[in-house]
mmCIF file of C-alpha atoms and ligand atoms in Angstrom:
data_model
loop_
_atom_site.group_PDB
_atom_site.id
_atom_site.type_symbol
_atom_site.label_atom_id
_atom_site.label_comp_id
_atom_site.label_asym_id
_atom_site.label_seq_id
_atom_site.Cartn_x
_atom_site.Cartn_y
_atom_site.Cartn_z
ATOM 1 C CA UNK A 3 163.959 47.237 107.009
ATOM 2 C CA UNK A 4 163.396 44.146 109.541
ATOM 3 C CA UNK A 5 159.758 42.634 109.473
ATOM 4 C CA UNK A 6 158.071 43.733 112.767
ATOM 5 C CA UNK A 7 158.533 41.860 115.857
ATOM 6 C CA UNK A 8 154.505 41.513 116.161
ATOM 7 C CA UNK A 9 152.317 39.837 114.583
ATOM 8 C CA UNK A 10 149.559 42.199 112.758
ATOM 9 C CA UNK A 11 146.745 40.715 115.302
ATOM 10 C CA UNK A 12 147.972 40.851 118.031
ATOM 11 C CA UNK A 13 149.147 44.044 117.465
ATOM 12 C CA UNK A 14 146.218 45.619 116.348
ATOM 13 C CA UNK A 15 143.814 44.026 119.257
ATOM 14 C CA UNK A 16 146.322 45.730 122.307
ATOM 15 C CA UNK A 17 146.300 49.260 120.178
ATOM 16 C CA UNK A 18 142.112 49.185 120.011
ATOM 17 C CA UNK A 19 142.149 47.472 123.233
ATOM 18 C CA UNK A 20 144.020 50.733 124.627
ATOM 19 C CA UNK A 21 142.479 53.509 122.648
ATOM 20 C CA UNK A 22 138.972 52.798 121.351
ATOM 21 C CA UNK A 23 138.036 55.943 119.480
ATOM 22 C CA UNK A 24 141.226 56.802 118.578
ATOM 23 C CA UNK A 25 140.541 57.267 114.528
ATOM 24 C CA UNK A 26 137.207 59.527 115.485
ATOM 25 C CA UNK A 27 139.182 61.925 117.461
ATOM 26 C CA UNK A 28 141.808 62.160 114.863
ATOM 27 C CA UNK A 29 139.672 62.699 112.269
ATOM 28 C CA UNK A 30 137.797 65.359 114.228
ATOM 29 C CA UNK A 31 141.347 67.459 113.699
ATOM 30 C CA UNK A 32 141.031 66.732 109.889
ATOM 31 C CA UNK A 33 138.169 68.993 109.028
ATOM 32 C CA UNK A 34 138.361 70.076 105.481
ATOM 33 C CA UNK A 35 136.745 73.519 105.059
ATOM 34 C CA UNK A 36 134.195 72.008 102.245
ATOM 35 C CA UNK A 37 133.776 68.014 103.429
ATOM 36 C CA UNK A 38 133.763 68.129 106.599
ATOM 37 C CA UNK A 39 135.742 65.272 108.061
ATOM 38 C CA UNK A 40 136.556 61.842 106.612
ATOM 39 C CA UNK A 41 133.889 60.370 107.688
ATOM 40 C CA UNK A 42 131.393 62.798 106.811
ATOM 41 C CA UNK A 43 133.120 62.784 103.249
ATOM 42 C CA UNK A 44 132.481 58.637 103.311
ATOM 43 C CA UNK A 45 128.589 59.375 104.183
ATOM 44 C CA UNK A 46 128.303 62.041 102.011
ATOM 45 C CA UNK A 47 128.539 59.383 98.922
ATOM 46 C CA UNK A 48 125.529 57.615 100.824
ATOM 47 C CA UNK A 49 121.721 58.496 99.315
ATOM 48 C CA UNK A 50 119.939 59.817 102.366
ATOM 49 C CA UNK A 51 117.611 57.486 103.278
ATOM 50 C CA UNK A 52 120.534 54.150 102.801
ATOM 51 C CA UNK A 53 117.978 51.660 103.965
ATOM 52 C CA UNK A 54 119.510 49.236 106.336
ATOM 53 C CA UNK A 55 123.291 49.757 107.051
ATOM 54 C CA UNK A 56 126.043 47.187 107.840
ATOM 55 C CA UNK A 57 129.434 49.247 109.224
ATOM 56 C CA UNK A 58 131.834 46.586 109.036
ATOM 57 C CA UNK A 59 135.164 47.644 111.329
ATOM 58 C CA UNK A 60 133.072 50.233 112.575
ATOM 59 C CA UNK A 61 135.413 51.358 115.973
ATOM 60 C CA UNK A 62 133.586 52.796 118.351
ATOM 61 C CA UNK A 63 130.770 53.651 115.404
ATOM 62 C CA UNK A 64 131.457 57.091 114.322
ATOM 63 C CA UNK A 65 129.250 56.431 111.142
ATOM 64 C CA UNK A 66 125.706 55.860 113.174
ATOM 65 C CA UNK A 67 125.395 59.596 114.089
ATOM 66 C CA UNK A 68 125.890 60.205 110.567
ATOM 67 C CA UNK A 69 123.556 57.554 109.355
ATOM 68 C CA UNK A 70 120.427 58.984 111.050
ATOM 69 C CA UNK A 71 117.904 58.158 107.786
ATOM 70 C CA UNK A 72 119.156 54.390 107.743
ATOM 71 C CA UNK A 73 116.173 52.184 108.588
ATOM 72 C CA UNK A 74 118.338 50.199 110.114
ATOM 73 C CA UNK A 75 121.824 50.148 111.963
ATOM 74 C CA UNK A 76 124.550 47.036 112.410
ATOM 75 C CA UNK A 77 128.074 47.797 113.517
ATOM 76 C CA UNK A 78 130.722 44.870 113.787
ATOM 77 C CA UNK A 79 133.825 45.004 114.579
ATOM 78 C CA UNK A 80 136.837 42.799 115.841
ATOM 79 C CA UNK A 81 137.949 44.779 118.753
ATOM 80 C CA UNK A 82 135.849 44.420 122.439
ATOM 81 C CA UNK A 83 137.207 47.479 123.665
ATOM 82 C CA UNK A 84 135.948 49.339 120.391
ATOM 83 C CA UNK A 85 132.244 47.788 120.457
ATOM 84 C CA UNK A 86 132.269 48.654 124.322
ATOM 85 C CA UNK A 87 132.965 52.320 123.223
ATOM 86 C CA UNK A 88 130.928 52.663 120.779
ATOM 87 C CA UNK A 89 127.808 50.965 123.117
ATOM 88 C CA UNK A 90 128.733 53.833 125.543
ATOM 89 C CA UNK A 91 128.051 56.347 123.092
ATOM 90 C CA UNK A 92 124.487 54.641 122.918
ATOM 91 C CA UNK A 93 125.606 54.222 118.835
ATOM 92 C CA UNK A 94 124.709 50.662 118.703
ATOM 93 C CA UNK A 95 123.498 47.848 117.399
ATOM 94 C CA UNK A 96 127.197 47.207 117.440
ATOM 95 C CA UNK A 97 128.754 43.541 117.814
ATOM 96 C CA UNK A 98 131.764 41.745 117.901
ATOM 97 C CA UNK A 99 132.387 40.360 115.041
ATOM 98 C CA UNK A 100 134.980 39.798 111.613
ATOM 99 C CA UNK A 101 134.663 41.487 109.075
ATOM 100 C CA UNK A 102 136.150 37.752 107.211
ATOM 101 C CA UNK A 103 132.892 36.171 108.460
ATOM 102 C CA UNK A 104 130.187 38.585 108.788
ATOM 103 C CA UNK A 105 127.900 37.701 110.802
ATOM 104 C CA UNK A 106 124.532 38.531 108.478
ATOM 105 C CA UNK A 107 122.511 36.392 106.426
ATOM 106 C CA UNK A 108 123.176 36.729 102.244
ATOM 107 C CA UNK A 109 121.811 39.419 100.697
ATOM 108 C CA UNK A 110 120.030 41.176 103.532
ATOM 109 C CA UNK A 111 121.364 44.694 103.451
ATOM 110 C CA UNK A 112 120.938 47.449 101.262
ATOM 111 C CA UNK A 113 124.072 49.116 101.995
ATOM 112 C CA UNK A 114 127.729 47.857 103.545
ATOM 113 C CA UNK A 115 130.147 50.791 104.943
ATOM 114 C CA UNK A 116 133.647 50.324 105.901
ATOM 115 C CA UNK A 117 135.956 53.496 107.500
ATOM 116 C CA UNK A 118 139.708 52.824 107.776
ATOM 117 C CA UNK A 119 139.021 49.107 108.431
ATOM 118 C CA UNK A 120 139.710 47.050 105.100
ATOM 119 C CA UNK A 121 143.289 47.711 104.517
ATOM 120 C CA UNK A 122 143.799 45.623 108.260
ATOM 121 C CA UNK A 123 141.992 42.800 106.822
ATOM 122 C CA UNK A 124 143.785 39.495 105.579
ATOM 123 C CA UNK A 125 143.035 37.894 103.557
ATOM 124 C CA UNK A 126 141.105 41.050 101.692
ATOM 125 C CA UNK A 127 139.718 39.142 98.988
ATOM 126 C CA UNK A 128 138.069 37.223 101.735
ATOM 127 C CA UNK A 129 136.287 40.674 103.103
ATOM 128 C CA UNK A 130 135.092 41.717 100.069
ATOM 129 C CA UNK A 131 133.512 38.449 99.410
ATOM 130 C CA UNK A 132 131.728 38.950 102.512
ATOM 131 C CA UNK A 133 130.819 42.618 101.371
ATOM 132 C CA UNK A 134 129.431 41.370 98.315
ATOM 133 C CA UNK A 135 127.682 38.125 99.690
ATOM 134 C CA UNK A 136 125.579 40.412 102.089
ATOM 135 C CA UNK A 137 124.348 43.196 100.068
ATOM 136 C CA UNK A 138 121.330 42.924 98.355
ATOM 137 C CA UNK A 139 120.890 43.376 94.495
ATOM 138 C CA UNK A 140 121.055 47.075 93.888
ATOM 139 C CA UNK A 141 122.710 47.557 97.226
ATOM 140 C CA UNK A 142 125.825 49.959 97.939
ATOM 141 C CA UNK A 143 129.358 49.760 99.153
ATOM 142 C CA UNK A 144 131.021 52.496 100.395
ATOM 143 C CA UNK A 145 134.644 52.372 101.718
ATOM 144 C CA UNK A 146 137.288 54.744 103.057
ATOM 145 C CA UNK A 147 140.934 53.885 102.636
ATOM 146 C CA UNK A 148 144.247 55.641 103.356
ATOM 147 C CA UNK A 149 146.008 56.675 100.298
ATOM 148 C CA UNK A 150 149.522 57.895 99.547
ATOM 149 C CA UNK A 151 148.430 60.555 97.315
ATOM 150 C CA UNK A 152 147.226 63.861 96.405
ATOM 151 C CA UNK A 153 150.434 65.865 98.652
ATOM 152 C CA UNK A 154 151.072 69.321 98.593
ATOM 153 C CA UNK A 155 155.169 70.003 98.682
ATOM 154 C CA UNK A 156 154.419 71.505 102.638
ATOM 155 C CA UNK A 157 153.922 67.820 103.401
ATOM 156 C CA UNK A 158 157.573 67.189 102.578
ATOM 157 C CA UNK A 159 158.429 68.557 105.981
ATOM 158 C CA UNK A 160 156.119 66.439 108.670
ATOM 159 C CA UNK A 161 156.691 63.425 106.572
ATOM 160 C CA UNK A 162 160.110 64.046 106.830
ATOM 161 C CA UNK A 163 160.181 63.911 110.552
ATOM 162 C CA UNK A 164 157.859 61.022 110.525
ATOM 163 C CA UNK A 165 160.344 59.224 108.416
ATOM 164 C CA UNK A 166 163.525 60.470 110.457
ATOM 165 C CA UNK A 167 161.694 58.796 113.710
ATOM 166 C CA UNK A 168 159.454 56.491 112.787
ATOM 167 C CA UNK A 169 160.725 54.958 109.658
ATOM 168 C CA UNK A 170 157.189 56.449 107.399
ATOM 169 C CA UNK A 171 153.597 58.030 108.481
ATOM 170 C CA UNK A 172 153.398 54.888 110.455
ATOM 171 C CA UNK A 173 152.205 51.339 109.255
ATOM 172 C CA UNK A 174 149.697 49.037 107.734
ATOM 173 C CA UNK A 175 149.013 45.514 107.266
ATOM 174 C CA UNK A 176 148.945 46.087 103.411
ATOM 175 C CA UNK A 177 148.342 48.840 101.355
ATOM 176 C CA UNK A 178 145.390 48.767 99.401
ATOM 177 C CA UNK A 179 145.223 50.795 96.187
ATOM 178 C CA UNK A 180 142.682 52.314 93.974
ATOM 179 C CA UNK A 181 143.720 49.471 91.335
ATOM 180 C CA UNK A 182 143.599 46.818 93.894
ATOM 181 C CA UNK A 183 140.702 47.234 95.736
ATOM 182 C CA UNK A 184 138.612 47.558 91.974
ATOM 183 C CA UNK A 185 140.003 44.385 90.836
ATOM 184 C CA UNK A 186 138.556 42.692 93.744
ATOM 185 C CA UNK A 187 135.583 43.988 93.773
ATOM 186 C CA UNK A 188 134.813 43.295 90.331
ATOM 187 C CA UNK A 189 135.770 39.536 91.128
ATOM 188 C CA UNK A 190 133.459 39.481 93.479
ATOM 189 C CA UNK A 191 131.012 40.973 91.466
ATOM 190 C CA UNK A 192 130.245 44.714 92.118
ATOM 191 C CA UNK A 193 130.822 47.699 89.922
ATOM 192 C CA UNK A 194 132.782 50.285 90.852
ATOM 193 C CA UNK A 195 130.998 53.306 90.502
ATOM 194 C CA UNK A 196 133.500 56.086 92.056
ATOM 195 C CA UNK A 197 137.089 56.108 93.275
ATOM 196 C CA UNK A 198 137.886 59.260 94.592
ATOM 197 C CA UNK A 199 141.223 60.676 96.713
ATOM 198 C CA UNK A 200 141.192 64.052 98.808
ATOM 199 C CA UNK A 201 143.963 65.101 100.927
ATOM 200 C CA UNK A 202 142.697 66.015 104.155
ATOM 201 C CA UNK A 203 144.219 68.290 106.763
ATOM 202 C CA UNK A 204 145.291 67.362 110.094
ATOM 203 C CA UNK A 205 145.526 70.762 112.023
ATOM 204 C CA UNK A 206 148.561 70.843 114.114
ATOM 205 C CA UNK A 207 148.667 73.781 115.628
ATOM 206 C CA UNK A 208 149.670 72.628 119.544
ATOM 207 C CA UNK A 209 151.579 69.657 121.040
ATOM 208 C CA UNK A 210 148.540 68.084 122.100
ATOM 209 C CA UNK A 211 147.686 67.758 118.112
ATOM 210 C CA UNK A 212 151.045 65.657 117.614
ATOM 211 C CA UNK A 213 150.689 63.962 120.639
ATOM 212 C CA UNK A 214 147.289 62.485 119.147
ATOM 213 C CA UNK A 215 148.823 62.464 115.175
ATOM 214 C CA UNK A 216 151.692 59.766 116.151
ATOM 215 C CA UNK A 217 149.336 58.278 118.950
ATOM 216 C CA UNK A 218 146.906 57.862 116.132
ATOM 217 C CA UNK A 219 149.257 55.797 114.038
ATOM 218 C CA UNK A 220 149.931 52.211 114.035
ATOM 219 C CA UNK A 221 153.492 51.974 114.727
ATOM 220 C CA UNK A 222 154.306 48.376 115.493
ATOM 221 C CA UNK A 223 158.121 48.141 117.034
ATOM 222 C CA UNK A 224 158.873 51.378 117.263
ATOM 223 C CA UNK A 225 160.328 52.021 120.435
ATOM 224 C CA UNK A 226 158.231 54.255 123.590
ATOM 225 C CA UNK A 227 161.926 56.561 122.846
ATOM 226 C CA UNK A 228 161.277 56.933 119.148
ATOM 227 C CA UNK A 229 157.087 57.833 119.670
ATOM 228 C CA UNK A 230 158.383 60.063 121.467
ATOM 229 C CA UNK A 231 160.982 62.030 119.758
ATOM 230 C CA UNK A 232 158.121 62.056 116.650
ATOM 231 C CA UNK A 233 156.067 63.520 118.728
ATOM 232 C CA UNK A 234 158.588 66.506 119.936
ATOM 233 C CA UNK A 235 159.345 66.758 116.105
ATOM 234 C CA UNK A 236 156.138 67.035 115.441
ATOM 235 C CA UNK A 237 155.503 69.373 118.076
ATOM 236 C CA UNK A 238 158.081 71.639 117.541
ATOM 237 C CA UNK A 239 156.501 72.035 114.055
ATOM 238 C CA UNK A 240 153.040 72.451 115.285
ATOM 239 C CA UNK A 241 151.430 76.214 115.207
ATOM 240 C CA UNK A 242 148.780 78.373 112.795
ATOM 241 C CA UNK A 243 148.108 77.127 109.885
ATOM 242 C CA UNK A 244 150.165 73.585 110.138
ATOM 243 C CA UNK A 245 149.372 70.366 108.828
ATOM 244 C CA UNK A 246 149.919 67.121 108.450
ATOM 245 C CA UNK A 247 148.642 65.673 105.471
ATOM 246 C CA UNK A 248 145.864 62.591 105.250
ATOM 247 C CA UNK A 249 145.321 61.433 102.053
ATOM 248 C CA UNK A 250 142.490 59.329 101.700
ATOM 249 C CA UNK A 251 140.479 57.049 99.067
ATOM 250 C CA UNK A 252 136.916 56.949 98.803
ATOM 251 C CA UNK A 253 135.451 53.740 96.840
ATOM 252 C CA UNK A 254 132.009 53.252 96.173
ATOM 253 C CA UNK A 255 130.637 49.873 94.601
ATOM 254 C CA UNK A 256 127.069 48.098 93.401
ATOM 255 C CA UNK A 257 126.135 44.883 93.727
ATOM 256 C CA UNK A 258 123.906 44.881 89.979
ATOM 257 C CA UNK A 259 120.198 44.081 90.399
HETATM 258 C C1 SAM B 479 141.295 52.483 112.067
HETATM 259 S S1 SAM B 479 140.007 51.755 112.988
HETATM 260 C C2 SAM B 479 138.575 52.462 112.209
HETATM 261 C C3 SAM B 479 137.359 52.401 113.065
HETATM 262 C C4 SAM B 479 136.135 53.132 112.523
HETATM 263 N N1 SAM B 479 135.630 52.520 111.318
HETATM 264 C C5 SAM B 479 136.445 54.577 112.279
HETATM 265 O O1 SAM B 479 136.499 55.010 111.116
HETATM 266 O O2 SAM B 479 136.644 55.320 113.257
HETATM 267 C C6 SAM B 479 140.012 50.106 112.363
HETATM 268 C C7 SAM B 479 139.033 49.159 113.037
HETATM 269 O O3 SAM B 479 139.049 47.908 112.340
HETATM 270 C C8 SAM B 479 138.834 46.889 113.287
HETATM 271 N N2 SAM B 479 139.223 45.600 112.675
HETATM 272 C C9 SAM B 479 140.462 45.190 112.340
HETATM 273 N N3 SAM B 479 140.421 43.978 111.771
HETATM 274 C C10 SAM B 479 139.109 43.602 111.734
HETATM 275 C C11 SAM B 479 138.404 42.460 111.262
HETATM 276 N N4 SAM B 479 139.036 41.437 110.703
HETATM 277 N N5 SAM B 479 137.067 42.426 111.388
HETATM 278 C C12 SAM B 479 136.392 43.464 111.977
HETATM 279 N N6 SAM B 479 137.008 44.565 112.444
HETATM 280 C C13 SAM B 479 138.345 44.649 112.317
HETATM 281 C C14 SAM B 479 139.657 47.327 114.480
HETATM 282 O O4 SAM B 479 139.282 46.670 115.669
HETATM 283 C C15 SAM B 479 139.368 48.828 114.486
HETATM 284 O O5 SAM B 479 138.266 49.157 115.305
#
């Protein structure tokens, strides 16, 4: 495979810059019948009353509806377009900010939350330093995380077509692991209390639902001709009862007292 023409940055701050909200209205087509959607499923490991809240990569801050018994509320995140959004939405506090350099005063939060942001992050160790150097003794981490596993043997067939078009289910900086993202935590000195992985569903059951799965991936150098012959694939798939799958990972960490 050739290395992408684009540099992970750059990349990253046109796609946010063009679609703020983008992994909230995905997710919103990823309902599982018993967790509701990913990010319900990454609050649900919250107590609820979390104290004071940092959402680190928080997007256009589709955790602060969910966070209603925090006594306090900070979103940060990279993007301008993203903290614009998410301001809109009246969900702020929200700044611009990097999640490499946090800008927060050690040990002054109770409880750090991250959705679908660490795995962009280089270099990660350097994130998770800042995780831990902000929490307070006895504070929480929670994170979310794509994950390559638990698939069901229906997945074969979308992921096939991603594959045939797209080369994968699109792209990340890194992958980051249940393995991985332990060991640095525990360097940085947090236990890891629960690693979890659930396969959510992304309904597609109309062509507007693949439209917004391959929209909703990051697809660095993939030409506008191969988006969109995923997105017919995908389409011509799409109907009751399909899915694509989204596996995800669901850390949660202490900072001892
Ligand atoms: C997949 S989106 C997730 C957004 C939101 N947490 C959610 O779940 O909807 C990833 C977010 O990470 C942000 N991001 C990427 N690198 C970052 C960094 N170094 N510091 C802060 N935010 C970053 C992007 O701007 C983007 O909003």
């Amino acid at each position: 495979m050739t290395a992408d023409p684009t540099p992970w940055s750059a990349y990253l701050g046109a796609y946010h810059g063009q679609r703020p909200g983008i992994t909230e209205a995905a997710f919103e087509r990823a309902c599982d019948p018993l967790l509701g959607s990913p990010h319900d499923w990454l609050t649900a490991a919250l107590a609820d009353r979390p104290g004071s809240v940092l959402d680190v990569a928080c997007g256009n801050a589709p955790l602060r509806p969910r966070l209603s018994g925090a006594k306090t509320y900070l979103g940060v995140d990279l993007s301008e377009a993203e903290v614009r959004a998410a301001q809109a939405l009246g969900r702020g506090p929200v700044v611009t900010g990097d999640a490499r350099a946090l800008p927060v005063s050690d040990a002054s939060v109770d409880v750090v939350v991250s959705a679908m942001g660490l795995m962009l992050v280089q270099p990660l160790a350097t994130a998770i330093e800042e995780v831990a150097r902000v929490l307070r003794p006895n504070g929480t981490a929670a994170f979310l995380l794509p994950a390559r596993a638990p698939l069901r043997l229906t997945d074969l067939r979308p992921l096939a077509l991603l594959s045939l078009h797209l080369r994968g289910p699109g792209s990340m900086p890194q992958h980051v692991g249940r393995r991985r993202i332990t060991a640095l935590l525990e360097q940085a000195g947090l236990v890891v209390t629960q690693a979890t992985t659930h396969r959510f569903p992304f309904h597609l059951r109309t062509p507007s639902d693949a439209r917004l799965a391959v929209q909703s991936l990051y697809t660095p150098g993939r030409s506008p001709e191969q988006l969109m012959a995923a997105e017919a694939a995908l389409a011509g798939i799409a109907g009751p009862g399909r899915e694509l799958p989204l596996p995800l990972l669901r850390v949660v960490a202490r900072k001892p007292g």
